[in-house]
CSV table of C-alpha atoms in Angstrom, one decimal:
chain,number,residue,atom,x,y,z
A,1,MET,CA,-41.3,143.8,56.7
A,2,SER,CA,-41.2,146.8,58.9
A,3,GLY,CA,-42.3,147.5,62.5
A,4,ALA,CA,-41.8,145.5,65.7
A,5,ASP,CA,-43.2,145.0,69.1
A,6,TYR,CA,-40.7,147.1,71.1
A,7,ILE,CA,-39.9,146.7,74.7
A,8,TYR,CA,-39.3,149.9,76.6
A,9,PRO,CA,-36.0,149.4,78.5
A,10,ASN,CA,-35.3,149.9,82.1
A,11,VAL,CA,-34.0,153.5,81.8
A,12,THR,CA,-32.0,155.0,84.7
A,13,GLU,CA,-34.3,158.1,85.0
A,14,VAL,CA,-37.2,156.1,86.5
A,15,ALA,CA,-37.5,154.6,90.0
A,16,GLN,CA,-35.3,151.5,89.9
A,17,ARG,CA,-37.8,148.7,90.5
A,18,GLY,CA,-40.8,151.1,91.1
A,19,GLY,CA,-44.1,150.4,89.5
A,20,LEU,CA,-45.6,149.7,86.1
A,21,LEU,CA,-47.4,152.9,85.2
A,22,GLU,CA,-44.4,155.3,85.1
A,23,ARG,CA,-42.7,153.1,82.5
A,24,TRP,CA,-45.9,152.5,80.6
A,25,ARG,CA,-46.5,156.2,80.2
A,26,LEU,CA,-43.0,156.7,78.8
A,27,ALA,CA,-43.5,153.7,76.5
A,28,GLY,CA,-46.7,154.9,75.0
A,29,PRO,CA,-45.5,157.8,72.9
A,30,LEU,CA,-42.8,155.6,71.3
A,31,GLY,CA,-45.3,152.9,70.4
A,32,CYS,CA,-43.7,150.2,72.6
A,33,ALA,CA,-45.8,147.1,73.2
A,34,TYR,CA,-44.0,146.1,76.4
A,35,ILE,CA,-42.1,147.6,79.3
A,36,GLU,CA,-39.1,146.1,81.0
A,37,ILE,CA,-39.2,145.6,84.8
A,38,PRO,CA,-36.0,144.5,86.6
A,39,ALA,CA,-36.3,141.4,88.7
A,40,ASP,CA,-32.7,141.0,89.8
A,41,PHE,CA,-31.5,140.1,93.3
A,42,VAL,CA,-30.5,142.7,95.9
A,43,LYS,CA,-28.0,144.8,93.9
A,44,ASN,CA,-26.6,147.8,95.7
A,45,LYS,CA,-26.1,149.5,99.1
A,46,THR,CA,-29.4,151.4,98.9
A,47,GLU,CA,-31.3,148.1,98.5
A,48,VAL,CA,-29.4,146.5,101.3
A,49,GLU,CA,-30.4,149.4,103.6
A,50,ARG,CA,-34.0,149.2,102.5
A,51,THR,CA,-34.4,145.5,102.7
A,52,GLY,CA,-31.9,144.3,105.4
A,53,GLN,CA,-30.8,141.7,102.9
A,54,GLU,CA,-27.3,141.1,101.5
A,55,ILE,CA,-26.1,141.9,98.0
A,56,GLY,CA,-27.0,139.0,95.8
A,57,SER,CA,-29.9,137.7,97.9
A,58,MET,CA,-33.2,136.7,96.4
A,59,LEU,CA,-36.0,139.2,97.4
A,60,SER,CA,-38.3,138.2,100.2
A,61,ARG,CA,-42.0,139.3,100.0
A,62,SER,CA,-41.2,142.1,102.4
A,63,SER,CA,-38.3,143.3,100.2
A,64,VAL,CA,-40.6,143.2,97.1
A,65,GLU,CA,-43.0,145.5,99.0
A,66,HIS,CA,-40.2,147.9,99.9
A,67,LEU,CA,-38.6,148.1,96.4
A,68,TYR,CA,-41.6,148.0,94.1
A,69,ARG,CA,-44.7,150.1,93.9
A,70,ARG,CA,-48.3,148.9,93.4
A,71,ASP,CA,-50.3,151.0,90.9
A,72,ALA,CA,-54.0,151.1,90.7
A,73,ASP,CA,-56.1,151.1,87.6
A,74,LEU,CA,-53.6,149.3,85.4
A,75,PRO,CA,-54.7,149.3,81.7
A,76,SER,CA,-55.7,146.0,80.2
A,77,SER,CA,-53.2,146.6,77.3
A,78,LEU,CA,-50.2,146.8,79.7
A,79,ARG,CA,-47.6,144.1,79.0
A,80,TYR,CA,-44.3,143.7,80.7
A,81,VAL,CA,-41.0,141.7,80.7
A,82,LEU,CA,-39.4,140.6,83.9
A,83,HIS,CA,-35.6,140.8,83.4
A,84,THR,CA,-34.1,138.6,86.0
A,85,GLU,CA,-30.7,138.5,87.7
A,86,PRO,CA,-27.9,138.8,85.1
A,87,ALA,CA,-25.1,137.5,87.4
A,88,ILE,CA,-22.8,140.5,86.9
A,89,GLN,CA,-20.1,141.9,89.2
A,90,ARG,CA,-21.4,144.3,91.8
A,91,ARG,CA,-19.8,145.9,94.9
A,92,ASP,CA,-21.1,145.3,98.4
A,93,HIS,CA,-21.1,147.9,101.2
A,94,HIS,CA,-17.5,147.0,102.0
A,95,GLY,CA,-16.4,147.7,98.4
A,96,ARG,CA,-15.9,144.0,97.7
A,97,GLN,CA,-16.8,142.5,94.3
A,98,VAL,CA,-19.9,140.2,94.6
A,99,LYS,CA,-21.6,138.2,91.8
A,100,ALA,CA,-24.8,136.3,92.4
A,101,GLU,CA,-24.6,132.7,91.4
A,102,LEU,CA,-27.3,131.3,89.0
A,103,ARG,CA,-27.9,127.7,90.2
A,104,TRP,CA,-30.2,126.2,87.6
A,105,ARG,CA,-28.8,122.8,88.5
A,106,ASP,CA,-30.4,123.2,92.0
A,107,PRO,CA,-34.1,122.4,91.9
A,108,GLU,CA,-34.7,124.1,95.3
A,109,TRP,CA,-33.0,127.3,94.1
A,110,VAL,CA,-35.1,127.3,91.0
A,111,VAL,CA,-38.3,126.9,93.0
A,112,ALA,CA,-37.1,129.8,95.3
A,113,LEU,CA,-36.5,132.0,92.2
A,114,GLY,CA,-39.9,131.1,90.9
A,115,ASP,CA,-41.5,132.1,94.2
A,116,MET,CA,-39.7,135.5,94.1
A,117,LEU,CA,-41.0,136.2,90.6
A,118,LEU,CA,-44.5,135.2,91.7
A,119,GLU,CA,-44.3,137.6,94.6
A,120,ILE,CA,-43.2,140.4,92.2
A,121,GLY,CA,-46.1,139.7,89.8
A,122,ASP,CA,-48.6,139.4,92.6
A,123,PHE,CA,-47.5,142.7,94.2
A,124,LEU,CA,-47.4,144.6,90.9
A,125,GLY,CA,-51.0,143.4,90.3
A,126,ILE,CA,-50.6,141.4,87.0
A,127,PRO,CA,-48.3,138.6,86.0
A,128,PRO,CA,-45.5,139.1,83.4
A,129,ASP,CA,-45.9,138.3,79.8
A,130,VAL,CA,-42.2,137.5,79.3
A,131,VAL,CA,-39.5,136.4,81.8
A,132,GLU,CA,-35.9,136.7,80.7
A,133,ILE,CA,-33.2,134.6,82.3
A,134,HIS,CA,-29.4,134.1,81.9
A,135,PRO,CA,-27.4,130.9,81.7
A,136,GLY,CA,-24.8,131.4,84.4
A,137,ASP,CA,-21.6,129.4,84.5
A,138,ARG,CA,-20.8,126.0,83.1
A,139,LYS,CA,-21.9,124.1,86.2
A,140,ASN,CA,-25.4,124.6,84.7
A,141,THR,CA,-26.0,122.0,82.0
A,142,HIS,CA,-28.4,122.7,79.1
A,143,ALA,CA,-30.7,120.1,80.6
A,144,ASP,CA,-30.7,122.0,83.9
A,145,ILE,CA,-31.7,125.2,82.3
A,146,ALA,CA,-34.4,123.6,80.1
A,147,LEU,CA,-35.9,122.0,83.2
A,148,ALA,CA,-35.8,125.3,85.1
A,149,ILE,CA,-37.7,127.0,82.2
A,150,HIS,CA,-40.3,124.3,82.5
A,151,THR,CA,-40.5,124.9,86.3
A,152,LEU,CA,-40.9,128.7,85.9
A,153,ILE,CA,-43.7,128.3,83.3
A,154,ALA,CA,-45.5,125.8,85.5
A,155,ALA,CA,-45.2,128.0,88.6
A,156,HIS,CA,-46.8,131.0,86.8
A,157,ARG,CA,-49.6,128.7,85.4
A,158,ASN,CA,-50.4,127.3,88.8
A,159,ALA,CA,-50.3,130.7,90.5
A,160,PHE,CA,-51.9,133.0,87.9
A,161,GLY,CA,-53.5,130.7,85.3
A,162,THR,CA,-51.2,132.3,82.7
A,163,GLU,CA,-48.0,131.1,81.0
A,164,PRO,CA,-45.3,133.6,80.3
A,165,LEU,CA,-42.8,133.3,77.5
A,166,VAL,CA,-39.5,132.4,79.2
A,167,LEU,CA,-36.5,133.4,77.2
A,168,LEU,CA,-32.8,132.7,77.7
A,169,GLU,CA,-30.4,135.6,76.9
A,170,ASN,CA,-27.0,134.7,75.6
A,171,HIS,CA,-24.1,136.4,77.4
A,172,LYS,CA,-20.4,136.6,76.4
A,173,ASP,CA,-19.1,135.6,79.8
A,174,GLN,CA,-21.5,132.8,80.6
A,175,SER,CA,-22.0,129.3,79.5
A,176,ILE,CA,-24.3,130.0,76.5
A,177,SER,CA,-22.6,132.7,74.4
A,178,THR,CA,-22.2,131.4,70.8
A,179,GLY,CA,-24.5,130.2,68.1
A,180,SER,CA,-23.4,126.5,68.5
A,181,GLN,CA,-24.1,126.7,72.2
A,182,ILE,CA,-27.5,128.2,71.6
A,183,ARG,CA,-28.2,125.5,69.0
A,184,ALA,CA,-27.2,122.8,71.4
A,185,PHE,CA,-29.3,124.2,74.2
A,186,TRP,CA,-32.4,124.5,71.9
A,187,ALA,CA,-31.9,120.9,70.8
A,188,MET,CA,-31.8,119.7,74.4
A,189,LEU,CA,-34.9,121.7,75.4
A,190,THR,CA,-37.0,120.5,72.4
A,191,GLU,CA,-35.8,116.9,73.1
A,192,LEU,CA,-36.6,116.9,76.8
A,193,HIS,CA,-39.5,119.4,77.0
A,194,SER,CA,-41.1,119.7,73.5
A,195,GLU,CA,-44.4,120.6,75.1
A,196,ILE,CA,-43.0,124.0,76.1
A,197,ALA,CA,-41.2,124.9,72.9
A,198,GLU,CA,-43.8,127.5,72.0
A,199,LEU,CA,-43.3,129.1,75.5
A,200,ALA,CA,-39.5,129.1,75.5
A,201,GLY,CA,-36.8,130.5,73.4
A,202,ILE,CA,-33.9,132.8,73.0
A,203,ALA,CA,-33.6,136.6,73.6
A,204,LEU,CA,-30.7,137.1,71.3
A,205,ASP,CA,-28.2,139.8,72.1
A,206,PRO,CA,-26.1,140.4,69.0
A,207,TRP,CA,-23.6,142.6,70.9
A,208,HIS,CA,-22.8,139.7,73.3
A,209,LEU,CA,-22.8,137.2,70.4
A,210,TYR,CA,-20.3,139.4,68.5
A,211,ALA,CA,-18.1,139.9,71.6
A,212,ALA,CA,-18.0,136.1,72.0
A,213,THR,CA,-17.4,135.2,68.3
A,214,LYS,CA,-15.8,138.2,66.6
A,215,GLU,CA,-14.8,137.2,63.0
A,216,ASP,CA,-16.9,134.1,63.3
A,217,PHE,CA,-20.1,136.1,64.0
A,218,ALA,CA,-21.8,135.4,60.7
A,219,ARG,CA,-21.4,131.6,60.9
A,220,SER,CA,-22.4,131.6,64.6
A,221,LEU,CA,-25.5,133.6,63.8
A,222,ARG,CA,-26.5,131.1,61.1
A,223,GLN,CA,-26.2,128.2,63.5
A,224,ILE,CA,-29.1,129.5,65.7
A,225,PRO,CA,-32.4,127.8,64.9
A,226,SER,CA,-34.8,130.4,63.7
A,227,GLU,CA,-37.7,128.8,65.7
A,228,ALA,CA,-35.8,129.5,68.9
A,229,LEU,CA,-35.5,133.2,68.3
A,230,LYS,CA,-38.3,135.0,70.2
A,231,ALA,CA,-36.8,138.4,71.0
A,232,PHE,CA,-33.7,140.6,70.3
A,233,HIS,CA,-31.7,143.1,72.4
A,234,ILE,CA,-30.4,145.7,70.0
A,235,HIS,CA,-27.5,148.0,71.2
A,236,ASN,CA,-23.8,148.6,70.9
A,237,ASP,CA,-22.4,148.2,74.4
A,238,LEU,CA,-25.7,149.7,75.8
A,239,GLN,CA,-25.5,152.7,73.4
A,240,PRO,CA,-27.8,153.2,70.3
A,241,PRO,CA,-26.4,151.2,67.4
A,242,SER,CA,-25.4,152.6,64.0
A,243,ARG,CA,-24.4,151.2,60.6
A,244,ALA,CA,-20.8,152.1,61.4
A,245,ASP,CA,-20.6,149.6,64.3
A,246,LYS,CA,-18.4,146.5,64.0
A,247,ILE,CA,-21.5,144.4,64.5
A,248,PRO,CA,-22.8,143.5,61.1
A,249,TRP,CA,-26.3,144.7,61.7
A,250,SER,CA,-27.4,143.9,58.1
A,251,GLN,CA,-26.9,140.2,58.9
A,252,VAL,CA,-28.8,140.5,62.2
A,253,PHE,CA,-31.8,142.3,60.6
A,254,SER,CA,-31.8,139.8,57.7
A,255,VAL,CA,-32.5,137.1,60.4
A,256,ILE,CA,-35.1,139.3,62.1
A,257,GLY,CA,-36.8,140.1,58.9
A,258,SER,CA,-37.0,136.4,57.9
A,259,LEU,CA,-39.1,135.5,61.0
A,260,PRO,CA,-42.9,135.3,61.0
A,261,GLY,CA,-44.8,138.0,62.7
A,262,ALA,CA,-43.7,141.2,64.4
A,263,PRO,CA,-40.3,140.7,66.2
A,264,ARG,CA,-40.0,141.6,69.9
A,265,ILE,CA,-37.1,144.1,70.1
A,266,LYS,CA,-35.6,145.7,73.2
A,267,PRO,CA,-33.5,148.8,72.4
A,268,ALA,CA,-31.1,148.0,75.2
A,269,VAL,CA,-30.1,151.6,76.0
A,270,TYR,CA,-30.6,153.0,79.5
A,271,GLN,CA,-30.8,156.8,79.0
A,272,ARG,CA,-34.4,157.9,78.4
A,273,SER,CA,-33.2,160.5,75.8
A,274,ARG,CA,-31.7,157.8,73.6
A,275,VAL,CA,-34.5,155.2,73.4
A,276,ALA,CA,-36.2,156.9,70.4
A,277,GLU,CA,-32.9,157.0,68.5
A,278,ALA,CA,-32.4,153.2,69.0
A,279,ILE,CA,-35.9,152.5,67.9
A,280,ALA,CA,-35.5,154.7,64.8
A,281,PHE,CA,-32.4,152.7,63.9
A,282,CYS,CA,-34.3,149.4,64.2
A,283,GLU,CA,-37.2,150.8,62.1
A,284,ALA,CA,-34.9,151.9,59.4
A,285,MET,CA,-33.1,148.6,59.3
A,286,LEU,CA,-36.4,146.7,59.2
A,287,ALA,CA,-37.8,148.8,56.5
A,288,ALA,CA,-34.8,148.5,54.2
A,289,PRO,CA,-34.9,146.1,51.2
A,290,GLN,CA,-34.1,142.6,52.3
A,291,ALA,CA,-31.7,142.2,49.4
A,292,GLU,CA,-29.4,144.6,51.1
A,293,TYR,CA,-29.1,142.1,53.9
A,294,ALA,CA,-28.3,139.1,51.8
A,295,GLY,CA,-25.5,137.2,53.6
A,296,PRO,CA,-23.3,134.3,52.6
A,297,PRO,CA,-25.1,131.0,52.3
A,298,ALA,CA,-25.4,128.8,55.4
């Protein structure tokens, strides 16, 4: 199998937040099927000044209108991914380290996040096709996150009449980072909310999986249920990957190649000049004979 549905990443050269069309025009020549739109909380001094909100705050409707741009005449083919708050360390205007807390265990917080995402979709003019979330710390149980995904899907269905794919991204420093944790989360979601299994899943980041598992990477990768895998973030610490990386890309692309249909792949690099290089790497790996990727038996 070769080819994929690529997601054009949130490159630094475009207006951060901004509108849809600027990214869509960059994505077209590379054949990308989606664009990535950031949907994190207030994240830097500039956004504090523009919105009047503190670092780590959810965006109000007024803040959405200050930070994003509404474009006219959006093409019907435009599809986008909302990449929500990653809960990483940032500095406030006093230079202090601040990290937003992801409170999937708090139903009121989840509803507020859903409202923020609805405001972004409404202002941009079309709802997202995919929403990516992160697990946060261990105070959030697998059941909490599964219920939150259900809530976010229902919120979009009620507001727009459409249901986005809601994907959980593994992260080396958060509560779901290894293959066994992903497997346990997926088992919980399908047990409690089997009705949304087709609309939920994992956006697998192999770099974060490798950072969390090291020499246990191959076994950890095999533990992830294939039906949970709905997207992949391909990079080497936000740089284009290569065959010389420590990450065993042959094993990763063996998994990708075994899945039905075209995989969704985000080349997670943030320099515009390097996106094509990352896509070319993925295309070469996808086109290579599958025998090359034969890994050890599960």
